[in-house]
PDB file of C-alpha atoms in Angstrom:
ATOM      1  CA  LEU A  30       0.046  -0.040   0.017  1.00  0.00           C
ATOM      2  CA  PRO A  31       1.883   3.209  -1.043  1.00  0.00           C
ATOM      3  CA  ILE A  32       1.303   6.110   1.002  1.00  0.00           C
ATOM      4  CA  SER A  33       2.078   9.442  -0.556  1.00  0.00           C
ATOM      5  CA  PRO A  34       1.939  12.667   1.692  1.00  0.00           C
ATOM      6  CA  PRO A  35       1.212  16.012   0.036  1.00  0.00           C
ATOM      7  CA  VAL A  36       3.865  18.267   1.660  1.00  0.00           C
ATOM      8  CA  ALA A  37       2.530  21.662   2.869  1.00  0.00           C
ATOM      9  CA  ALA A  38       3.873  24.714   0.786  1.00  0.00           C
ATOM     10  CA  SER A  39       6.309  26.965   2.186  1.00  0.00           C
ATOM     11  CA  SER A  40       3.534  29.400   3.070  1.00  0.00           C
ATOM     12  CA  GLY A  41       2.579  26.839   5.823  1.00  0.00           C
ATOM     13  CA  ASN A  42      -0.902  26.326   4.493  1.00  0.00           C
ATOM     14  CA  PRO A  43      -1.882  22.622   4.674  1.00  0.00           C
ATOM     15  CA  PRO A  44      -3.160  20.972   1.263  1.00  0.00           C
ATOM     16  CA  ASN A  45      -7.001  20.269   0.892  1.00  0.00           C
ATOM     17  CA  MET A  46      -6.899  16.514   1.345  1.00  0.00           C
ATOM     18  CA  ALA A  47     -10.449  15.907  -0.162  1.00  0.00           C
ATOM     19  CA  THR A  48      -8.966  17.574  -3.328  1.00  0.00           C
ATOM     20  CA  GLU A  49      -5.930  15.383  -3.277  1.00  0.00           C
ATOM     21  CA  GLU A  50      -7.878  12.308  -3.065  1.00  0.00           C
ATOM     22  CA  GLY A  51      -9.810  13.284  -6.254  1.00  0.00           C
ATOM     23  CA  ILE A  52      -6.536  14.142  -7.977  1.00  0.00           C
ATOM     24  CA  VAL A  53      -5.338  10.505  -7.441  1.00  0.00           C
ATOM     25  CA  THR A  54      -8.145   9.039  -9.230  1.00  0.00           C
ATOM     26  CA  SER A  55      -8.352  11.831 -11.879  1.00  0.00           C
ATOM     27  CA  GLY A  56      -7.586  11.353 -15.504  1.00  0.00           C
ATOM     28  CA  ALA A  57      -4.374  13.375 -15.459  1.00  0.00           C
ATOM     29  CA  VAL A  58      -2.764  11.001 -12.761  1.00  0.00           C
ATOM     30  CA  LEU A  59      -4.285   7.825 -14.279  1.00  0.00           C
ATOM     31  CA  ALA A  60      -3.157   8.714 -17.805  1.00  0.00           C
ATOM     32  CA  ARG A  61       0.531   8.906 -16.546  1.00  0.00           C
ATOM     33  CA  ALA A  62       0.256   5.570 -14.708  1.00  0.00           C
ATOM     34  CA  ALA A  63      -1.618   3.912 -17.802  1.00  0.00           C
ATOM     35  CA  THR A  64       1.198   5.046 -20.169  1.00  0.00           C
ATOM     36  CA  ALA A  65       3.897   3.600 -17.709  1.00  0.00           C
ATOM     37  CA  LEU A  66       2.089   0.370 -17.440  1.00  0.00           C
ATOM     38  CA  GLY A  67       0.737  -0.015 -20.926  1.00  0.00           C
ATOM     39  CA  VAL A  68      -2.796  -0.487 -19.823  1.00  0.00           C
ATOM     40  CA  PRO A  69      -6.034   1.512 -20.591  1.00  0.00           C
ATOM     41  CA  ARG A  70      -6.718   4.158 -18.257  1.00  0.00           C
ATOM     42  CA  ALA A  71     -10.168   2.794 -17.669  1.00  0.00           C
ATOM     43  CA  VAL A  72      -8.816  -0.425 -16.289  1.00  0.00           C
ATOM     44  CA  LEU A  73      -6.845   1.474 -13.741  1.00  0.00           C
ATOM     45  CA  ALA A  74      -9.847   3.745 -12.816  1.00  0.00           C
ATOM     46  CA  SER A  75     -11.891   0.462 -12.045  1.00  0.00           C
ATOM     47  CA  GLY A  76      -9.541  -0.766  -9.096  1.00  0.00           C
ATOM     48  CA  VAL A  77      -7.887   2.401  -7.701  1.00  0.00           C
ATOM     49  CA  SER A  78      -9.035   4.247  -4.530  1.00  0.00           C
ATOM     50  CA  ALA A  79      -7.515   6.831  -2.188  1.00  0.00           C
ATOM     51  CA  SER A  80      -8.137   7.679   1.459  1.00  0.00           C
ATOM     52  CA  VAL A  81      -6.859   9.955   4.232  1.00  0.00           C
ATOM     53  CA  PRO A  82      -5.914   8.251   7.589  1.00  0.00           C
ATOM     54  CA  GLY A  83      -7.549  10.359  10.114  1.00  0.00           C
ATOM     55  CA  THR A  84      -6.604  13.989  10.167  1.00  0.00           C
ATOM     56  CA  THR A  85      -3.198  13.588   8.712  1.00  0.00           C
ATOM     57  CA  THR A  86      -1.830  14.927   5.407  1.00  0.00           C
ATOM     58  CA  LEU A  87      -1.146  11.382   4.183  1.00  0.00           C
ATOM     59  CA  LEU A  88      -2.697   9.703   1.213  1.00  0.00           C
ATOM     60  CA  GLU A  89      -3.195   5.946   1.172  1.00  0.00           C
ATOM     61  CA  ILE A  90      -3.515   4.738  -2.449  1.00  0.00           C
ATOM     62  CA  THR A  91      -4.565   1.247  -2.889  1.00  0.00           C
ATOM     63  CA  TYR A  92      -5.586  -0.974  -5.899  1.00  0.00           C
ATOM     64  CA  ALA A  93      -7.904  -3.924  -5.982  1.00  0.00           C
ATOM     65  CA  ASP A  94      -7.226  -6.902  -8.452  1.00  0.00           C
ATOM     66  CA  THR A  95      -7.493 -10.624  -8.214  1.00  0.00           C
ATOM     67  CA  SER A  96      -3.782 -10.903  -8.766  1.00  0.00           C
ATOM     68  CA  PRO A  97      -1.692  -9.565  -5.609  1.00  0.00           C
ATOM     69  CA  ARG A  98       1.390  -8.828  -7.802  1.00  0.00           C
ATOM     70  CA  LEU A  99      -0.618  -6.971 -10.252  1.00  0.00           C
ATOM     71  CA  ALA A 100      -2.271  -5.040  -7.528  1.00  0.00           C
ATOM     72  CA  GLN A 101       1.083  -4.095  -6.036  1.00  0.00           C
ATOM     73  CA  GLN A 102       2.479  -3.045  -9.373  1.00  0.00           C
ATOM     74  CA  ARG A 103      -0.504  -0.814 -10.453  1.00  0.00           C
ATOM     75  CA  ALA A 104      -0.692   0.759  -6.912  1.00  0.00           C
ATOM     76  CA  GLN A 105       2.969   1.657  -7.077  1.00  0.00           C
ATOM     77  CA  ALA A 106       2.549   3.125 -10.611  1.00  0.00           C
ATOM     78  CA  ILE A 107      -0.326   5.185  -9.689  1.00  0.00           C
ATOM     79  CA  ALA A 108       1.593   6.460  -6.530  1.00  0.00           C
ATOM     80  CA  LYS A 109       4.498   7.431  -8.764  1.00  0.00           C
ATOM     81  CA  ALA A 110       2.187   9.083 -11.285  1.00  0.00           C
ATOM     82  CA  TYR A 111       0.687  11.114  -8.376  1.00  0.00           C
ATOM     83  CA  VAL A 112       4.024  12.344  -7.165  1.00  0.00           C
ATOM     84  CA  SER A 113       5.200  13.103 -10.692  1.00  0.00           C
ATOM     85  CA  TYR A 114       2.047  15.073 -11.247  1.00  0.00           C
ATOM     86  CA  ARG A 115       2.465  17.025  -8.040  1.00  0.00           C
ATOM     87  CA  SER A 116       5.987  17.677  -8.736  1.00  0.00           C
ATOM     88  CA  SER A 117       5.317  19.155 -12.319  1.00  0.00           C
ATOM     89  CA  ARG A 118       2.463  21.273 -10.882  1.00  0.00           C
ATOM     90  CA  SER A 119       4.758  22.665  -8.214  1.00  0.00           C
ATOM     91  CA  ALA A 120       7.436  23.536 -10.668  1.00  0.00           C
ATOM     92  CA  THR A 121       4.861  25.173 -13.005  1.00  0.00           C
ATOM     93  CA  ALA A 122       3.655  27.164  -9.925  1.00  0.00           C
ATOM     94  CA  ARG A 123       7.269  28.670  -9.242  1.00  0.00           C
ATOM     95  CA  GLY A 124       7.699  29.577 -12.923  1.00  0.00           C
ATOM     96  CA  PRO A 125      10.726  29.313 -15.297  1.00  0.00           C
ATOM     97  CA  GLY A 126      13.908  30.921 -14.018  1.00  0.00           C
ATOM     98  CA  LYS A 127      12.776  31.337 -10.301  1.00  0.00           C
ATOM     99  CA  ALA A 128      14.638  29.840  -7.485  1.00  0.00           C
ATOM    100  CA  LYS A 129      12.904  27.479  -5.127  1.00  0.00           C
ATOM    101  CA  SER A 130      13.166  29.882  -2.073  1.00  0.00           C
ATOM    102  CA  ALA A 131      12.561  33.104  -4.162  1.00  0.00           C
ATOM    103  CA  THR A 132       8.741  33.198  -3.687  1.00  0.00           C
ATOM    104  CA  PRO A 133       6.397  31.024  -1.320  1.00  0.00           C
ATOM    105  CA  GLY A 134       5.026  28.043  -3.283  1.00  0.00           C
ATOM    106  CA  MET A 135       1.373  27.736  -3.584  1.00  0.00           C
ATOM    107  CA  THR A 136       1.020  24.165  -4.821  1.00  0.00           C
ATOM    108  CA  PRO A 137       1.974  21.214  -2.533  1.00  0.00           C
ATOM    109  CA  THR A 138       4.398  18.609  -3.602  1.00  0.00           C
ATOM    110  CA  ALA A 139       4.203  14.922  -2.737  1.00  0.00           C
ATOM    111  CA  VAL A 140       6.743  12.406  -1.518  1.00  0.00           C
ATOM    112  CA  LEU A 141       6.245   8.690  -1.657  1.00  0.00           C
ATOM    113  CA  VAL A 142       6.769   7.589   1.878  1.00  0.00           C
ATOM    114  CA  THR A 143       6.050   3.675   1.683  1.00  0.00           C
ATOM    115  CA  PRO A 144       6.247   1.804  -1.517  1.00  0.00           C
ATOM    116  CA  ALA A 145       3.586  -0.684  -2.314  1.00  0.00           C
ATOM    117  CA  SER A 146       3.971  -4.203  -1.064  1.00  0.00           C
ATOM    118  CA  ILE A 147       2.450  -7.523  -2.238  1.00  0.00           C
ATOM    119  CA  PRO A 148      -0.790  -8.121  -0.125  1.00  0.00           C
ATOM    120  CA  THR A 149      -0.572 -11.286   2.011  1.00  0.00           C
ATOM    121  CA  ALA A 150      -4.293 -11.640   2.320  1.00  0.00           C
ATOM    122  CA  PRO A 151      -7.136 -10.673   0.189  1.00  0.00           C
ATOM    123  CA  ALA A 152      -8.884  -7.530   1.037  1.00  0.00           C
ATOM    124  CA  SER A 153     -12.247  -9.076   0.190  1.00  0.00           C
ATOM    125  CA  PRO A 154     -14.274 -11.130   0.581  1.00  0.00           C
ATOM    126  CA  LYS A 155     -13.799 -11.177   4.517  1.00  0.00           C
ATOM    127  CA  TYR A 156     -15.067 -14.615   5.299  1.00  0.00           C
ATOM    128  CA  VAL A 157     -15.574 -14.131   9.059  1.00  0.00           C
ATOM    129  CA  ILE A 158     -17.787 -11.078   8.604  1.00  0.00           C
ATOM    130  CA  ASP A 159     -19.566 -12.631   5.618  1.00  0.00           C
ATOM    131  CA  ILE A 160     -20.285 -15.817   7.573  1.00  0.00           C
ATOM    132  CA  GLY A 161     -21.453 -13.882  10.622  1.00  0.00           C
ATOM    133  CA  ALA A 162     -23.685 -11.634   8.626  1.00  0.00           C
ATOM    134  CA  ALA A 163     -25.123 -14.804   6.768  1.00  0.00           C
ATOM    135  CA  LEU A 164     -25.834 -16.436  10.099  1.00  0.00           C
ATOM    136  CA  ILE A 165     -27.619 -13.335  11.453  1.00  0.00           C
ATOM    137  CA  VAL A 166     -29.642 -12.823   8.219  1.00  0.00           C
ATOM    138  CA  GLY A 167     -30.478 -16.446   7.918  1.00  0.00           C
ATOM    139  CA  LEU A 168     -31.620 -16.723  11.683  1.00  0.00           C
ATOM    140  CA  ALA A 169     -33.784 -13.509  11.212  1.00  0.00           C
ATOM    141  CA  LEU A 170     -35.262 -15.015   7.994  1.00  0.00           C
ATOM    142  CA  GLY A 171     -35.871 -18.347   9.740  1.00  0.00           C
ATOM    143  CA  VAL A 172     -37.528 -16.838  12.785  1.00  0.00           C
ATOM    144  CA  GLY A 173     -39.620 -14.457  10.613  1.00  0.00           C
ATOM    145  CA  THR A 174     -40.655 -17.315   8.266  1.00  0.00           C
ATOM    146  CA  ALA A 175     -41.721 -19.318  11.118  1.00  0.00           C
ATOM    147  CA  ALA A 176     -43.627 -16.633  12.831  1.00  0.00           C
ATOM    148  CA  LEU A 177     -45.458 -15.776   9.521  1.00  0.00           C
ATOM    149  CA  ARG A 178     -46.364 -19.463   8.988  1.00  0.00           C
ATOM    150  CA  ASP A 179     -47.638 -19.813  12.469  1.00  0.00           C
ATOM    151  CA  TYR A 180     -49.747 -16.645  12.199  1.00  0.00           C
ATOM    152  CA  MET A 181     -51.155 -17.787   8.744  1.00  0.00           C
ATOM    153  CA  ASP A 182     -51.762 -21.378   9.942  1.00  0.00           C
ATOM    154  CA  ASP A 183     -55.494 -21.760  11.032  1.00  0.00           C
ATOM    155  CA  SER A 184     -55.490 -25.647  11.601  1.00  0.00           C
ATOM    156  CA  LEU A 185     -56.622 -26.948  14.797  1.00  0.00           C
ATOM    157  CA  ARG A 186     -53.988 -28.110  17.256  1.00  0.00           C
ATOM    158  CA  GLY A 187     -55.474 -30.619  19.582  1.00  0.00           C
ATOM    159  CA  PRO A 188     -58.567 -31.015  21.565  1.00  0.00           C
ATOM    160  CA  THR A 189     -57.801 -27.659  23.819  1.00  0.00           C
ATOM    161  CA  ASP A 190     -57.560 -25.715  20.737  1.00  0.00           C
ATOM    162  CA  LEU A 191     -60.915 -27.126  19.282  1.00  0.00           C
ATOM    163  CA  GLU A 192     -62.553 -26.350  22.627  1.00  0.00           C
ATOM    164  CA  ILE A 193     -61.377 -22.878  22.392  1.00  0.00           C
ATOM    165  CA  GLN A 194     -62.351 -22.266  18.829  1.00  0.00           C
ATOM    166  CA  THR A 195     -65.857 -23.860  19.030  1.00  0.00           C
ATOM    167  CA  ASP A 196     -66.528 -22.812  22.614  1.00  0.00           C
ATOM    168  CA  ALA A 197     -67.721 -26.307  23.280  1.00  0.00           C
ATOM    169  CA  PRO A 198     -66.376 -29.356  25.266  1.00  0.00           C
ATOM    170  CA  VAL A 199     -64.684 -32.357  23.427  1.00  0.00           C
ATOM    171  CA  LEU A 200     -66.653 -35.403  24.239  1.00  0.00           C
ATOM    172  CA  ALA A 201     -64.174 -38.068  22.862  1.00  0.00           C
ATOM    173  CA  ARG A 202     -61.132 -38.431  20.806  1.00  0.00           C
ATOM    174  CA  ILE A 203     -61.566 -41.141  18.163  1.00  0.00           C
ATOM    175  CA  PRO A 204     -58.124 -42.705  16.946  1.00  0.00           C
ATOM    176  CA  ALA A 205     -57.538 -43.585  13.181  1.00  0.00           C
ATOM    177  CA  PHE A 206     -59.290 -46.753  12.106  1.00  0.00           C
ATOM    178  CA  ARG A 207     -58.374 -48.674   8.871  1.00  0.00           C
ATOM    179  CA  PRO A 208     -60.660 -51.503   8.160  1.00  0.00           C
ATOM    180  CA  ARG A 209     -59.227 -54.751   6.659  1.00  0.00           C
ATOM    181  CA  ARG A 210     -62.586 -55.853   5.242  1.00  0.00           C
ATOM    182  CA  ARG A 211     -64.571 -54.115   2.451  1.00  0.00           C
ATOM    183  CA  ASP A 212     -68.078 -55.200   3.505  1.00  0.00           C
ATOM    184  CA  PRO A 213     -70.141 -52.538   5.459  1.00  0.00           C
ATOM    185  CA  ALA A 214     -69.847 -54.558   8.790  1.00  0.00           C
ATOM    186  CA  GLY A 215     -66.253 -54.525   8.500  1.00  0.00           C
ATOM    187  CA  ARG A 216     -66.084 -50.873   8.548  1.00  0.00           C
ATOM    188  CA  LEU A 217     -67.605 -50.656  12.050  1.00  0.00           C
ATOM    189  CA  ALA A 218     -64.974 -50.677  14.504  1.00  0.00           C
ATOM    190  CA  ILE A 219     -67.350 -51.822  17.349  1.00  0.00           C
ATOM    191  CA  VAL A 220     -68.619 -54.831  15.253  1.00  0.00           C
ATOM    192  CA  ALA A 221     -65.301 -55.868  13.571  1.00  0.00           C
ATOM    193  CA  TYR A 222     -62.839 -55.240  16.272  1.00  0.00           C
ATOM    194  CA  PRO A 223     -64.891 -54.699  19.586  1.00  0.00           C
ATOM    195  CA  ASN A 224     -61.724 -54.839  21.754  1.00  0.00           C
ATOM    196  CA  SER A 225     -59.824 -52.160  19.821  1.00  0.00           C
ATOM    197  CA  LEU A 226     -59.058 -48.616  20.960  1.00  0.00           C
ATOM    198  CA  ALA A 227     -61.377 -47.344  18.262  1.00  0.00           C
ATOM    199  CA  ALA A 228     -64.144 -49.245  19.554  1.00  0.00           C
ATOM    200  CA  GLU A 229     -63.667 -48.291  23.074  1.00  0.00           C
ATOM    201  CA  ALA A 230     -63.373 -44.553  21.978  1.00  0.00           C
ATOM    202  CA  TYR A 231     -66.938 -44.975  20.182  1.00  0.00           C
ATOM    203  CA  ARG A 232     -68.438 -46.488  23.476  1.00  0.00           C
ATOM    204  CA  SER A 233     -67.020 -43.575  25.503  1.00  0.00           C
ATOM    205  CA  LEU A 234     -68.507 -41.061  23.076  1.00  0.00           C
ATOM    206  CA  ARG A 235     -71.838 -42.881  23.296  1.00  0.00           C
ATOM    207  CA  THR A 236     -71.805 -42.722  27.095  1.00  0.00           C
ATOM    208  CA  ARG A 237     -70.816 -39.025  27.165  1.00  0.00           C
ATOM    209  CA  LEU A 238     -73.648 -38.248  24.386  1.00  0.00           C
ATOM    210  CA  VAL A 239     -76.258 -39.901  26.560  1.00  0.00           C
ATOM    211  CA  GLU A 240     -75.051 -37.996  29.668  1.00  0.00           C
ATOM    212  CA  ALA A 241     -75.254 -34.901  27.748  1.00  0.00           C
ATOM    213  CA  ALA A 242     -78.599 -35.510  26.385  1.00  0.00           C
ATOM    214  CA  THR A 243     -80.076 -36.600  29.818  1.00  0.00           C
ATOM    215  CA  PRO A 244     -81.689 -33.630  31.651  1.00  0.00           C
ATOM    216  CA  SER A 245     -80.058 -32.935  34.881  1.00  0.00           C
TER     217      SER A 245
END
């Protein structure tokens, strides 16, 4: 990551770092770097970025690419192009034939502090953050989906729910019964299987119906 600081002019006025960030990604700087690298300027523009750490007068120039070595080479070339651009602007501001100390310079110059190094780890994707975000989003979606399905589900959930919905007591619970015979008599649990749970449930229902119909 090359860091290039614009040095304040001899007048003591600090440079506008927001302007310097824009200059790094401007066509004037990228054209110089593109010429040095032999690549189109648009290619460099798609991967370059510049930032200012805190309130310093340092510029951090970075380049994103799938190849670490290519990212290092292009970041270095853009940093050198920025330094060259700033140096040429400073010389133009002084004018021909003027000594460096003759008049206060009004254009900041730049010095390359740290050359670009080959990245040891990818800047993105950040797997820990991505996995954590995916877990949070997945958990939120799962809980939301379950809550929505529970709200939309109008099926009965047991005898208690049936009593609440109908405001009437449940007299009996009849278990599922699958007759093995096809004749009408074989479909009656009490007749075909008098000792089964289904037959006992029907007897209990009959008893409770009689009790409910009998006036107290």
